[in-house]
Every structure is written in C-alpha cells, then in structure tokens.
C-alpha cells in the first residue's frame, strides 16, 4: 500500500481485467475534489485472505468475497472498497478513515450492495421482482378503493411454491442483512442497488414489497416454508426489521440524528460485529459531524483498545451525555450483568445481552399521531395534542435546573434532581430477563408454545393483582381492570376508553390463540396489545410507599428510590449504598400521573439534590 492517507483523503480503485487476471490501481483524492465513484457495501466473510490480485504492480492478498465481487464490478467506474482502499495493517489510518465513512458513502454516485453469487432461486426473485411489484401495487390500490381484493390477477402472481418466494427467503437470509456496518452504509446512500453477479434490484423496491406485502397480505411469509428452504425463520424476521428501520432512520436523520443515536444502540443489537468496539464505531457515522469528530478522538484500534473495549463505551457515553446534555442513554435497557463487569451501573455494556426490551423512550411526550408512535391505534388523539406534547418535551429537555457532569475520571455520573417515592413491593421473574427470542416472536401460535409464555402470563396476572389491590384495597373483583394499570402497560396516560375490552381479548388470544385478519382495525389494535404484553417480559411491576404502582426495567428492589432527573423524560430508580453519598443506577420507570413536571414536583418528598451514580 502507498503512503498513509491524510485526514481528508481517500483512495479510489480502478479495475482492469486481462485474460481472466485482475489488475487493480488505487489513486489518492481529496474528499472535496473527488471524481465520480461508487461505494461498495458488502460482508467481509470469515475466510482468510487467500486470493492474490495485482494492485499498483504488487501482489495484494484479498478474501474470497472481495475476489468474487471484483469479477463483476464495472471496469469503467471508480470504486471505493474498504478492504482495498484502507490499509488494513495501519491502525492509525483505520482510525482516521472510519469517521469519514458517512461522507464516503453519502458522496458516492451510488452504493452497490454486493450479496454474493446468486442461486437459481435468488436470480428468479431479482429478475421477477419489478413485474410482481407492479401486480402488488394494483392489489394495494384495489384495497384502498374498496375493490374486492380477490379480483387481483392471481394468474400473474407467483404461486406459493414458485422459486420466486424461495429466492426471496434466501435473499433475506443473506449475511449482509445481519451485519452492523452495512446498516449505515445503505442509509447514507443517495442511491443504491443490490447486486448479485449480473442480477440487481433496488433496495427501496425490496423494502416496499416486503413491508407492504406483510401488511396487505400478498407477501407469502410462512415460517414453515422459510424454515424448510433456509433453515430458520429468525434471520428472515430480523432482516424484515432491518428493512423496516431503514426508511424510519432516513427520516429521523433529516430531523435530529443525535437524538436517534441512543436508541440505535439497542435497535441494532442483533447486527453482527467482528469485535465489541464496533458496537460504537459501526453506528458513529449516524451522529452529526461535530459529535462524530469528538468520538473519533477516542478511537483505539490497537490490540489493547480492542481488548479493553469497555473503555470506548465509557468514553463514548460520557462524550454524548456531556456534550449533548442528554439522559437518553439511561433509557437503554440494562444488560445481564456478571461479577466481572467493570463498567459503572449507569453505562450498559452493549456487547452483552439486554435484560429486556426498550420500553421507556419518552413516547408519552410525543403526539399520538407521530409516525413513530407504534401503539397510536390504542391511544386517544385529542385536540391540541401536538402542541401540548411538544410543550411538555420542551419543559423537560430545556429545564433550567438540568445538570449533567462527571467526576472520578468519568466513571461517576452527577445529575440534578429529587426523590418522589420509595418502592416497597416488586413483581418480577428473573427467568424472563434476556428472553429476546420470546419478546421478538411475531407469531402468536409460536408464542403459545414457547416455554416462557406461561411464566410471562403469570407475571402479568400477579401484576394485575397488585394493581387491583392498590386501586381498590382488594383483589376480589376479578373482572375489573384498573385504568392506571392499562396506562402503565402502554406507558402512556392517553388510552382509549375501550382498552379494557381490548386487554381482555388480547389475554384470551394469548391463552387460546386463533388466526387474526390483520386488515381489520379492531384486530390490528388487539395485535398491537398482544405485542406489548409480550414485549414487557422481563420488566418489573412495582408498588410504592405512597400507594402508586408502575413499571420499571428489571432489577429494582424494595427500598429503592424513585427519582426525577432534570432533563430526563422517564423516572429513574436509584439504590443508595450505605456509608457514602454514591448511588447505583437501577434503570428507568413509568408511573401514571407522575410523568409531567408539575405532577412529579407536587409529589416530591425531598429537596433538590445532586445524585452521584457509580
């Protein structure tokens, strides 16, 4: 490889082929004066570099994936391919190039997503997708016009046993959909194509076909078929989540990308990485330029830096919380901890298994009709909701008493706030913690067969019993569902009046199960409720000294303090350590009628103080 790159330079690759032999040439360019090029997004693979190509007149070792790709890329174009355009043996160069990833992919004329050599089935799918998508669009149009869906052209739609569907399943199982780095690469692209040797499709066409198809009923997503042809359905489920998140993230990046970042760390938990430190660098490009540069200052790709990855987590979270003055990172679910944990309690080790889902991401302070309100069909959209919601958010985020700082070399978090209550009783089952395969299960039929399902339902019944006892002083009325209990389950006080009926039907569905038609509004509402009841597995339901009840991330105990942190949307649970002024962070929480500043201020049981969390 030639001399090291400057901080604003990149290499571009030219490809020549002579008599089945590759001849590669790289040239250095300034990013602000660069010729047209295409960037390639692909999976490195696990095979060692064993193929030899001539690069700048010298032998260059590349792996099988890159070697295959180079056989098909257009030799009339310039390309940026990280394995070749970054010196992989130069840790310093890697550290300067990683912060440029957003700019490299965003400036490219297009991003080529290389998914490897096609199978006969994937080739059929990629060839037929444009035609089938047009049929699907007419199908959706008929529904919108209240035309009988059965009038669609069934003869033109591939049959259920057609290789088209097998190819779709195989494509969704491709490793590209499983990696973390590939995510930001396609999000940044002005235009992108998915390439498999000589076949190609547009990612946006795939997104539309799969997501609309599942919603409207024309996408034949049958777990039995997927399992038969591809080995399992979980990978396909996660690929679909991947596709669903791309348009949402593109939209959020146009609005406030820094606010999106904390939740990305959780939402992208299933994406595979080579090493734990990539959990930060694989999505760091999604931050705005100034924050990305600050994170770049602590990049350490040395052997020690990769081994002590937790130092990167600590440094990154400290920068984000201090510079952005945000407490959103505290809403990330806790992980399954061990005796060997070295990170402070406020800093999750995002390389480990999360103990529960992300439930407290402040949507109770967003308008009901907001595009990201997943449970909006269960909430009341009242007049003035938009203005009221943003006023509440502003009052919290811009509070003049907000103070976020660190001491003791950045290991102790200092926040300003006050105590509002004390936890006295907890309903929790540790067997549900970390059970992400259960909480992410999409099919009710499989939920009913899952060994953790009866345990989760028992947790719900015990939680409801505690809520009834607190609301009425007794648990005798087995039919009553306290309104505040339903607010707690949804983490929102704007619930619809018919929610008790919806809750009972959802519980019945989770007990006996039956096939649901997703096109019915009422049944879609019940499906959302079922998803929520499943999603809460692993959480803690608690009662407080003042007679309230609420929901918290797992790990709280009787005696823990329920606190307000100025600048934070949820409530926070702290455990005081005897003998000093330090506290342990035990997660975030939701309590009905205690989430607005006026409500929590009226409930305070002590003066303002600075909490020091270790």
Coordinates of C-alpha atoms in Angstrom, one line a residue:
X1 CA 0.0 0.0 0.0
X2 CA 1.2 3.5 -0.8
X3 CA 2.0 6.3 1.7
X4 CA -0.6 6.9 4.6
X5 CA -3.7 8.9 3.8
X6 CA -4.2 12.4 5.1
X7 CA -7.2 13.2 7.3
X8 CA -9.2 14.5 4.3
X9 CA -8.0 11.9 1.7
X10 CA -9.3 8.6 0.3
X11 CA -8.2 6.1 -2.2
X12 CA -10.3 5.1 -5.2
X13 CA -9.9 1.9 -7.0
X14 CA -9.8 1.3 -10.8
X15 CA -10.3 -2.3 -12.1
X16 CA -8.9 -3.8 -15.2
X17 CA -9.2 -7.4 -16.4
X18 CA -6.8 -9.1 -18.9
X19 CA -7.1 -12.8 -19.7
X20 CA -9.0 -13.5 -16.6
X21 CA -6.4 -11.7 -14.5
X22 CA -7.2 -8.7 -12.2
X23 CA -5.1 -5.6 -12.4
X24 CA -6.0 -3.1 -9.7
X25 CA -4.8 0.5 -9.3
X26 CA -5.5 3.0 -6.5
X27 CA -5.2 6.7 -6.6
X28 CA -5.5 9.2 -3.7
X29 CA -8.0 12.0 -3.9
X30 CA -9.2 14.9 -1.6
X31 CA -12.7 14.4 -0.5
X32 CA -13.7 17.9 -1.5
X33 CA -12.3 17.4 -5.1
X34 CA -13.1 13.8 -6.0
X35 CA -14.2 12.2 -9.3
X36 CA -17.4 10.3 -9.6
X37 CA -17.3 6.9 -7.9
X38 CA -19.4 4.1 -6.5
X39 CA -19.0 2.8 -2.9
X40 CA -19.5 -0.9 -2.2
X41 CA -21.3 -2.3 0.8
X42 CA -20.6 -6.0 1.5
X43 CA -19.8 -8.6 4.1
X44 CA -16.1 -9.5 4.5
X45 CA -16.8 -13.1 5.5
X46 CA -14.8 -15.3 7.8
X47 CA -12.4 -16.8 5.3
X48 CA -8.8 -15.6 5.5
X49 CA -7.3 -13.6 2.7
X50 CA -6.0 -16.2 0.3
X51 CA -6.6 -14.8 -3.2
X52 CA -3.9 -12.7 -4.9
X53 CA -4.6 -9.7 -7.1
X54 CA -2.1 -7.3 -8.6
X55 CA -2.6 -3.8 -7.0
X56 CA -0.3 -1.0 -8.0
X57 CA 2.0 -3.5 -9.5
X58 CA 2.3 -5.5 -6.3
X59 CA 0.6 -8.6 -5.0
X60 CA -2.3 -8.0 -2.7
X61 CA -4.0 -10.6 -0.6
X62 CA -7.8 -10.4 -0.6
X63 CA -10.5 -12.8 0.6
X64 CA -12.9 -14.8 -1.5
X65 CA -15.8 -12.4 -1.1
X66 CA -13.8 -9.4 -2.5
X67 CA -12.3 -11.6 -5.2
X68 CA -15.7 -12.7 -6.5
X69 CA -17.0 -9.2 -6.3
X70 CA -14.2 -7.8 -8.5
X71 CA -15.1 -10.2 -11.3
X72 CA -18.5 -8.4 -11.8
X73 CA -17.9 -4.7 -10.9
X74 CA -18.0 -2.3 -13.9
X75 CA -14.4 -1.7 -15.0
X76 CA -15.5 1.7 -16.5
X77 CA -16.1 3.0 -13.0
X78 CA -14.1 4.0 -10.0
X79 CA -14.9 2.3 -6.7
X80 CA -14.3 2.7 -3.0
X81 CA -14.0 -0.7 -1.3
X82 CA -12.8 -0.6 2.3
X83 CA -10.7 -3.8 2.2
X84 CA -8.6 -2.3 -0.6
X85 CA -8.9 1.4 -0.2
X86 CA -7.9 1.4 3.5
X87 CA -4.6 -0.1 4.6
X88 CA -5.9 -2.8 6.9
X89 CA -2.5 -3.2 8.5
X90 CA -2.3 0.5 9.6
X91 CA -4.3 1.1 12.8
X92 CA -3.7 4.9 12.6
X93 CA -5.1 5.1 9.0
X94 CA -8.1 3.0 10.0
X95 CA -8.8 5.4 12.9
X96 CA -8.8 8.4 10.5
X97 CA -10.8 6.7 7.8
X98 CA -13.7 5.4 10.0
X99 CA -15.0 8.9 10.8
X100 CA -15.1 9.6 7.1
X101 CA -17.5 6.7 6.3
X102 CA -20.6 8.8 6.2
X103 CA -19.1 11.3 3.8
X104 CA -17.6 8.5 1.6
X105 CA -21.0 6.7 1.2
X106 CA -23.0 9.9 1.0
X107 CA -20.9 11.4 -1.7
X108 CA -20.9 8.2 -3.9
X109 CA -22.9 8.3 -7.1
X110 CA -24.5 5.2 -5.8
X111 CA -23.8 2.4 -3.3
X112 CA -23.5 -1.1 -4.7
X113 CA -24.7 -3.7 -2.1
X114 CA -22.9 -6.9 -3.0
X115 CA -24.7 -10.0 -1.7
X116 CA -22.5 -12.7 -3.4
X117 CA -23.1 -15.1 -6.2
X118 CA -26.8 -15.8 -6.9
X119 CA -28.6 -19.0 -6.6
X120 CA -31.1 -20.0 -9.3
X121 CA -33.9 -19.0 -6.9
X122 CA -32.5 -15.6 -5.9
X123 CA -31.9 -14.9 -9.6
X124 CA -35.5 -15.7 -10.3
X125 CA -36.6 -13.4 -7.5
X126 CA -34.4 -10.5 -8.5
X127 CA -35.5 -10.9 -12.2
X128 CA -39.2 -11.1 -11.4
X129 CA -39.5 -8.5 -8.6
X130 CA -40.2 -5.5 -10.8
X131 CA -43.1 -7.3 -12.5
X132 CA -44.5 -8.8 -9.3
X133 CA -44.2 -5.4 -7.5
X134 CA -46.4 -3.8 -10.1
X135 CA -49.1 -6.5 -9.6
X136 CA -48.8 -5.9 -5.8
X137 CA -49.3 -2.2 -6.2
X138 CA -52.5 -2.8 -8.1
X139 CA -53.5 -5.1 -5.3
X140 CA -53.0 -2.4 -2.7
X141 CA -54.8 0.1 -4.9
X142 CA -57.8 -2.1 -5.0
X143 CA -57.9 -2.3 -1.2
X144 CA -57.7 1.5 -1.0
X145 CA -60.6 1.8 -3.4
X146 CA -62.7 -0.8 -1.6
X147 CA -62.5 -3.1 -4.6
X148 CA -62.7 -6.8 -3.7
X149 CA -59.1 -8.0 -3.3
X150 CA -60.0 -11.3 -4.9
X151 CA -60.2 -9.5 -8.2
X152 CA -56.4 -9.3 -8.4
X153 CA -54.7 -11.1 -11.2
X154 CA -53.8 -14.3 -9.3
X155 CA -52.5 -16.0 -12.5
X156 CA -49.8 -13.3 -12.8
X157 CA -48.8 -13.6 -9.1
X158 CA -46.2 -16.3 -8.4
X159 CA -47.8 -19.4 -6.8
X160 CA -46.8 -20.2 -3.2
X161 CA -44.4 -23.0 -4.3
X162 CA -42.8 -20.8 -7.0
X163 CA -39.0 -20.4 -6.9
X164 CA -39.7 -16.6 -6.6
X165 CA -40.6 -17.0 -3.0
X166 CA -37.7 -19.3 -2.2
X167 CA -35.4 -16.7 -3.7
X168 CA -36.9 -14.0 -1.6
X169 CA -36.4 -16.1 1.6
X170 CA -32.9 -16.9 0.6
X171 CA -32.1 -13.2 0.0
X172 CA -33.5 -12.2 3.4
X173 CA -31.1 -14.8 4.9
X174 CA -28.1 -13.2 3.3
X175 CA -25.3 -12.2 5.7
X176 CA -25.5 -8.6 4.5
X177 CA -28.7 -8.1 6.4
X178 CA -27.1 -9.4 9.6
X179 CA -24.1 -7.0 9.9
X180 CA -23.9 -3.7 11.7
X181 CA -21.5 -1.8 9.4
X182 CA -23.7 -2.4 6.4
X183 CA -26.6 -0.6 8.0
X184 CA -25.3 2.9 8.0
X185 CA -23.7 2.4 4.5
X186 CA -27.1 2.0 2.8
X187 CA -28.8 4.6 5.0
X188 CA -26.3 7.3 3.8
X189 CA -26.6 6.4 0.1
X190 CA -28.1 8.9 -2.3
X191 CA -29.0 5.9 -4.5
X192 CA -28.3 2.2 -4.0
X193 CA -28.7 -1.1 -5.8
X194 CA -28.5 -4.7 -4.5
X195 CA -26.1 -6.7 -6.8
X196 CA -25.7 -10.5 -7.1
X197 CA -23.3 -11.2 -10.0
X198 CA -25.2 -9.8 -13.0
X199 CA -28.6 -9.6 -11.3
X200 CA -29.7 -6.5 -9.4
X201 CA -32.7 -4.8 -7.7
X202 CA -33.4 -1.5 -6.0
X203 CA -33.4 -1.8 -2.1
X204 CA -36.4 0.5 -2.0
X205 CA -38.3 -1.9 -4.2
X206 CA -37.5 -4.8 -1.8
X207 CA -38.5 -2.7 1.2
X208 CA -41.8 -1.8 -0.4
X209 CA -42.6 -5.3 -1.5
X210 CA -41.8 -7.0 1.8
X211 CA -43.2 -4.4 4.3
X212 CA -46.3 -3.6 2.3
X213 CA -46.8 -7.2 1.4
X214 CA -46.8 -8.3 5.1
X215 CA -49.3 -5.5 5.9
X216 CA -51.6 -6.0 3.0
X217 CA -51.5 -9.8 2.8
X218 CA -49.8 -10.5 -0.6
X219 CA -46.4 -11.4 0.8
X220 CA -46.3 -15.2 1.4
X221 CA -44.4 -15.1 4.7
X222 CA -44.8 -18.6 6.0
X223 CA -42.4 -19.7 8.7
X224 CA -42.8 -23.3 7.8
X225 CA -41.7 -22.6 4.2
X226 CA -38.9 -20.3 5.3
X227 CA -37.6 -23.0 7.8
X228 CA -37.8 -25.7 5.1
X229 CA -35.8 -23.8 2.5
X230 CA -33.5 -21.7 4.6
X231 CA -33.0 -23.5 7.9
X232 CA -34.8 -21.0 10.2
X233 CA -37.2 -18.1 10.2
X234 CA -35.5 -15.9 12.8
X235 CA -32.9 -14.5 10.4
X236 CA -35.7 -13.5 8.0
X237 CA -37.7 -11.9 10.8
X238 CA -34.6 -9.8 11.7
X239 CA -34.0 -8.9 8.0
X240 CA -37.5 -7.6 7.8
X241 CA -36.9 -5.5 10.9
X242 CA -33.8 -4.2 9.2
X243 CA -35.8 -3.2 6.2
X244 CA -38.4 -1.5 8.3
X245 CA -35.9 0.6 10.1
X246 CA -34.1 2.0 7.1
X247 CA -36.8 4.5 6.0
X248 CA -37.6 5.4 9.6
X249 CA -33.9 6.2 10.2
X250 CA -33.5 8.2 6.9
X251 CA -36.4 10.4 8.1
X252 CA -35.1 10.8 11.6
X253 CA -31.6 11.7 10.3
X254 CA -33.2 14.6 8.4
X255 CA -34.7 15.9 11.7
X256 CA -32.3 15.3 14.6
X257 CA -29.9 12.5 14.2
X258 CA -28.2 12.9 17.6
X259 CA -31.5 12.2 19.4
X260 CA -31.8 8.9 17.4
X261 CA -28.4 7.6 18.3
X262 CA -29.0 6.2 21.9
X263 CA -31.9 4.1 20.7
X264 CA -29.9 2.8 17.7
X265 CA -27.5 1.2 20.1
X266 CA -30.5 -1.0 21.2
X267 CA -32.4 -1.3 18.0
X268 CA -29.3 -2.6 16.1
X269 CA -28.4 -5.1 18.8
X270 CA -28.9 -8.1 16.5
X271 CA -26.5 -6.8 13.9
X272 CA -23.3 -8.8 13.9
X273 CA -19.9 -7.3 14.5
X274 CA -16.3 -8.5 14.4
X275 CA -15.5 -7.2 17.8
X276 CA -17.3 -5.4 20.6
X277 CA -15.7 -2.0 19.9
X278 CA -17.6 -1.9 16.6
X279 CA -20.9 -1.5 18.5
X280 CA -19.9 2.2 18.7
X281 CA -18.0 2.7 15.5
X282 CA -20.4 0.8 13.4
X283 CA -23.1 3.5 14.0
X284 CA -20.9 6.5 14.9
X285 CA -21.4 7.9 11.4
X286 CA -25.0 8.4 12.2
X287 CA -24.1 11.2 14.5
X288 CA -23.8 14.8 13.3
X289 CA -20.3 15.9 12.2
X290 CA -19.2 17.6 15.4
X291 CA -20.2 14.7 17.6
X292 CA -18.7 12.2 15.3
X293 CA -15.4 14.1 15.4
X294 CA -15.4 14.1 19.2
X295 CA -16.0 10.3 19.2
X296 CA -13.1 9.9 16.7
X297 CA -10.8 11.4 19.3
X298 CA -11.1 8.2 21.4
X299 CA -10.9 5.7 18.6
X300 CA -8.4 3.0 19.5
X301 CA -7.9 0.1 17.2
X302 CA -4.8 -1.2 18.9
X303 CA -4.8 -4.7 20.4
X304 CA -5.2 -3.2 23.8
X305 CA -8.1 -0.9 22.7
X306 CA -10.0 -3.9 21.2
X307 CA -9.4 -6.0 24.3
X308 CA -10.5 -3.2 26.7
X309 CA -13.5 -2.2 24.5
X310 CA -15.4 -1.1 27.6
X311 CA -13.2 2.0 27.8
X312 CA -14.5 3.0 24.4
X313 CA -18.1 2.5 25.7
X314 CA -17.4 4.6 28.8
X315 CA -15.6 7.4 26.8
X316 CA -18.3 7.5 24.1
X317 CA -21.2 7.6 26.5
X318 CA -19.5 10.3 28.6
X319 CA -19.0 12.5 25.5
X320 CA -22.6 12.0 24.3
X321 CA -24.2 12.8 27.6
X322 CA -21.9 15.8 28.4
X323 CA -21.8 17.4 25.0
X324 CA -25.5 16.8 24.1
X325 CA -26.7 17.3 27.7
X326 CA -29.0 14.3 27.3
X327 CA -30.1 11.5 29.6
X328 CA -31.5 9.3 26.8
X329 CA -28.7 6.8 27.2
X330 CA -30.2 6.0 30.6
X331 CA -33.3 4.6 28.9
X332 CA -31.2 1.8 27.2
X333 CA -32.2 -1.4 28.9
X334 CA -29.8 -3.0 31.4
X335 CA -27.8 -6.0 30.3
X336 CA -27.4 -9.3 32.0
X337 CA -24.6 -8.4 34.4
X338 CA -21.9 -10.6 35.9
X339 CA -19.4 -10.4 38.7
X340 CA -16.7 -9.5 36.1
X341 CA -18.4 -6.3 35.0
X342 CA -16.1 -3.3 35.1
X343 CA -18.4 -0.6 33.8
X344 CA -20.3 1.7 36.2
X345 CA -24.0 1.0 36.7
X346 CA -25.2 3.9 34.5
X347 CA -23.2 2.6 31.5
X348 CA -24.5 -0.5 29.8
X349 CA -22.2 -3.0 28.2
X350 CA -23.9 -3.0 24.8
X351 CA -21.9 -6.0 23.7
X352 CA -23.9 -8.2 26.1
X353 CA -27.5 -9.5 26.1
X354 CA -30.1 -6.9 27.1
X355 CA -32.3 -8.0 30.0
X356 CA -35.5 -6.6 28.5
X357 CA -36.8 -4.5 25.6
X358 CA -36.7 -0.8 25.2
X359 CA -39.9 0.4 26.8
X360 CA -39.3 3.9 28.2
X361 CA -38.3 6.0 25.2
X362 CA -40.5 9.0 26.1
X363 CA -43.3 8.4 23.6
X364 CA -45.8 9.6 26.2
X365 CA -44.5 13.1 25.5
X366 CA -44.9 12.8 21.7
X367 CA -48.1 13.5 19.7
X368 CA -50.3 10.4 19.3
X369 CA -50.2 10.8 15.5
X370 CA -46.4 10.9 15.4
X371 CA -45.1 8.4 12.8
X372 CA -43.0 6.6 15.4
X373 CA -45.9 6.0 17.8
X374 CA -46.1 2.3 17.5
X375 CA -49.2 2.0 19.7
X376 CA -51.1 5.0 18.4
X377 CA -54.1 2.9 17.5
X378 CA -54.6 2.3 21.2
X379 CA -54.4 6.0 22.2
X380 CA -56.7 9.0 22.0
X381 CA -55.7 11.7 19.6
X382 CA -57.2 14.7 21.4
X383 CA -57.4 18.3 20.0
X384 CA -54.3 20.2 20.8
X385 CA -52.2 17.1 21.4
X386 CA -49.4 18.1 19.1
X387 CA -48.9 21.5 20.8
X388 CA -49.3 20.1 24.3
X389 CA -46.8 17.2 23.6
X390 CA -44.1 19.5 22.3
X391 CA -44.6 21.9 25.1
X392 CA -44.1 19.1 27.6
X393 CA -41.0 17.9 25.8
X394 CA -39.5 21.4 25.8
X395 CA -40.3 21.9 29.5
X396 CA -38.4 18.8 30.4
X397 CA -35.4 18.9 27.9
X398 CA -34.8 22.7 28.4
X399 CA -35.3 22.7 32.2
X400 CA -33.1 25.4 33.7
X401 CA -32.0 23.1 36.5
X402 CA -30.7 20.4 34.2
X403 CA -27.1 19.5 35.1
X404 CA -25.2 16.5 33.7
X405 CA -21.5 16.1 34.6
X406 CA -18.9 13.5 35.5
X407 CA -16.2 13.1 38.2
X408 CA -13.6 10.5 39.2
X409 CA -12.1 10.2 35.6
X410 CA -15.6 10.0 34.1
X411 CA -16.8 6.9 36.0
X412 CA -19.2 8.7 38.3
X413 CA -22.3 10.4 36.7
X414 CA -23.6 13.5 38.5
X415 CA -27.2 14.6 37.8
X416 CA -29.5 17.1 39.5
X417 CA -33.0 16.0 40.6
X418 CA -35.2 14.9 43.6
X419 CA -36.9 11.9 45.1
X420 CA -40.7 11.4 44.6
X421 CA -41.3 8.0 46.2
X422 CA -39.9 4.7 47.5
X423 CA -40.5 1.2 46.1
X424 CA -42.0 -1.2 48.6
X425 CA -43.1 -4.2 46.6
X426 CA -41.9 -5.7 43.3
X427 CA -43.3 -8.3 40.9
X428 CA -40.5 -9.8 38.8
X429 CA -39.4 -13.1 37.4
X430 CA -35.7 -13.4 36.5
X431 CA -36.4 -16.2 34.1
X432 CA -37.9 -13.7 31.7
X433 CA -34.8 -11.5 31.7
X434 CA -32.8 -11.6 28.5
X435 CA -35.5 -13.7 26.7
X436 CA -35.3 -11.7 23.5
X437 CA -36.3 -14.7 21.4
X438 CA -39.6 -14.7 23.2
X439 CA -40.2 -10.9 23.2
X440 CA -39.4 -10.7 19.4
X441 CA -41.6 -13.6 18.4
X442 CA -44.0 -12.5 15.8
X443 CA -46.4 -15.4 15.5
X444 CA -49.0 -15.9 18.3
X445 CA -49.1 -19.7 17.6
X446 CA -45.4 -19.9 18.4
X447 CA -45.7 -17.7 21.4
X448 CA -48.2 -20.1 22.9
X449 CA -45.7 -23.0 22.5
X450 CA -42.8 -21.0 23.9
X451 CA -41.7 -22.4 27.4
X452 CA -41.5 -18.8 28.8
X453 CA -45.0 -17.9 27.7
X454 CA -46.9 -19.3 30.8
X455 CA -44.2 -17.6 33.0
X456 CA -44.9 -14.2 31.3
X457 CA -48.6 -14.6 31.6
X458 CA -48.3 -15.5 35.3
X459 CA -46.2 -12.3 35.8
X460 CA -49.0 -10.3 34.1
X461 CA -51.6 -11.8 36.4
X462 CA -49.6 -11.1 39.5
X463 CA -49.0 -7.5 38.4
X464 CA -52.7 -7.1 37.8
X465 CA -53.5 -8.5 41.2
X466 CA -51.1 -6.0 42.8
X467 CA -52.7 -3.1 40.8
X468 CA -56.2 -4.2 41.9
X469 CA -55.2 -4.3 45.5
X470 CA -53.7 -0.8 45.4
X471 CA -56.5 0.7 43.3
X472 CA -59.4 -0.9 45.3
X473 CA -57.9 -2.2 48.5
X474 CA -58.8 -5.7 47.5
X475 CA -58.3 -8.2 44.7
X476 CA -61.9 -9.6 44.9
X477 CA -63.2 -8.1 41.6
X478 CA -61.6 -10.4 39.1
X479 CA -63.2 -8.6 36.1
X480 CA -62.1 -5.1 36.9
X481 CA -59.0 -3.7 35.0
X482 CA -57.8 -0.5 36.8
X483 CA -57.4 2.3 34.2
X484 CA -54.0 3.2 35.6
X485 CA -52.9 -0.4 35.1
X486 CA -53.6 -0.1 31.4
X487 CA -51.8 3.2 31.3
X488 CA -48.8 1.5 32.9
X489 CA -48.7 -1.3 30.4
X490 CA -48.7 1.2 27.5
X491 CA -46.5 3.7 29.3
X492 CA -49.0 6.4 28.3
X493 CA -52.0 8.0 30.0
X494 CA -53.9 8.9 26.8
X495 CA -55.5 5.5 26.5
X496 CA -58.8 4.8 24.7
X497 CA -62.0 4.1 26.7
X498 CA -62.5 0.6 25.2
X499 CA -59.0 -0.6 26.2
X500 CA -60.2 -2.9 29.0
X501 CA -62.1 -4.8 26.4
X502 CA -59.1 -4.9 24.1
X503 CA -56.9 -6.1 27.0
X504 CA -59.3 -9.0 27.9
X505 CA -59.4 -10.0 24.2
X506 CA -55.6 -9.9 24.0
X507 CA -55.2 -12.0 27.1
X508 CA -57.7 -14.5 25.7
X509 CA -55.8 -14.6 22.4
X510 CA -52.6 -15.3 24.4
X511 CA -54.3 -18.1 26.3
X512 CA -56.1 -20.0 23.5
X513 CA -54.9 -18.4 20.2
X514 CA -56.7 -18.1 16.9
X515 CA -55.9 -16.8 13.4
X516 CA -56.3 -13.0 13.1
X517 CA -57.0 -10.9 10.0
X518 CA -54.6 -8.1 10.1
X519 CA -56.7 -5.9 7.8
X520 CA -59.4 -5.4 10.5
X521 CA -58.7 -2.2 12.5
X522 CA -60.0 -3.8 15.8
X523 CA -57.9 -6.9 15.3
X524 CA -54.9 -4.8 14.4
X525 CA -55.4 -3.0 17.7
X526 CA -55.5 -6.3 19.5
X527 CA -52.4 -7.4 17.7
X528 CA -50.6 -4.3 19.0
X529 CA -51.8 -5.1 22.5
X530 CA -50.5 -8.7 22.2
X531 CA -47.2 -7.4 21.1
X532 CA -47.0 -5.1 24.0
X533 CA -47.9 -7.8 26.6
X534 CA -45.1 -9.9 25.1
X535 CA -42.7 -7.1 24.8
X536 CA -42.9 -6.4 28.6
X537 CA -41.4 -9.8 29.5
X538 CA -38.5 -9.3 31.9
X539 CA -39.7 -6.0 33.4
X540 CA -40.6 -5.2 37.0
X541 CA -44.0 -4.2 38.2
X542 CA -43.8 -2.3 41.5
X543 CA -45.8 -0.6 44.2
X544 CA -44.6 2.5 46.1
X545 CA -44.9 3.7 49.7
X546 CA -47.4 6.3 48.7
X547 CA -49.7 3.7 47.1
X548 CA -48.8 4.2 43.4
X549 CA -47.8 1.5 41.0
X550 CA -45.6 1.5 37.9
X551 CA -43.4 -0.3 35.5
X552 CA -39.6 -0.4 35.6
X553 CA -36.6 -2.1 33.9
X554 CA -35.6 -5.3 35.8
X555 CA -33.6 -5.2 38.9
X556 CA -35.4 -2.8 41.3
X557 CA -35.9 -3.9 44.9
X558 CA -38.0 -2.7 47.9
X559 CA -36.2 0.3 49.4
X560 CA -35.0 1.7 46.0
X561 CA -35.8 5.4 45.4
X562 CA -38.0 6.6 42.6
X563 CA -36.4 9.9 41.3
X564 CA -36.8 12.7 38.8
X565 CA -33.6 13.8 37.0
X566 CA -33.9 17.3 35.5
X567 CA -33.7 16.9 31.7
X568 CA -34.9 13.3 31.7
X569 CA -38.3 12.1 30.5
X570 CA -38.8 8.8 32.5
X571 CA -38.5 8.4 36.2
X572 CA -35.3 6.8 37.4
X573 CA -34.6 4.1 40.1
X574 CA -31.6 4.6 42.4
X575 CA -30.3 2.4 45.1
X576 CA -28.4 4.1 47.9
X577 CA -25.2 2.4 49.0
X578 CA -24.6 2.5 52.8
X579 CA -21.9 4.6 54.2
X580 CA -21.2 7.1 51.3
X581 CA -23.0 9.5 49.0
X582 CA -22.9 7.2 46.0
X583 CA -25.9 5.5 44.4
X584 CA -26.3 2.6 42.0
X585 CA -28.4 3.1 38.9
X586 CA -31.2 0.5 38.6
X587 CA -33.0 1.6 35.4
X588 CA -35.8 3.9 34.3
X589 CA -39.5 3.7 35.1
X590 CA -43.0 4.9 34.3
X591 CA -45.8 5.7 36.8
X592 CA -49.2 7.1 35.7
X593 CA -49.8 10.7 36.5
X594 CA -46.2 11.3 37.7
X595 CA -44.5 11.9 34.3
X596 CA -45.2 15.6 33.8
X597 CA -43.0 18.2 35.6
X598 CA -46.0 19.7 37.6
X599 CA -47.1 16.2 38.7
X600 CA -43.7 15.0 39.8
X601 CA -42.9 18.3 41.5
X602 CA -46.1 18.1 43.6
X603 CA -45.1 14.5 44.6
X604 CA -41.6 15.3 45.7
X605 CA -40.6 14.0 49.2
X606 CA -37.3 15.9 49.4
X607 CA -35.4 18.9 48.2
X608 CA -33.3 19.1 45.1
X609 CA -30.0 17.3 45.3
X610 CA -27.1 16.1 43.1
X611 CA -27.2 12.4 42.7
X612 CA -23.7 10.8 42.2
X613 CA -24.1 7.5 40.4
X614 CA -21.3 5.0 40.3

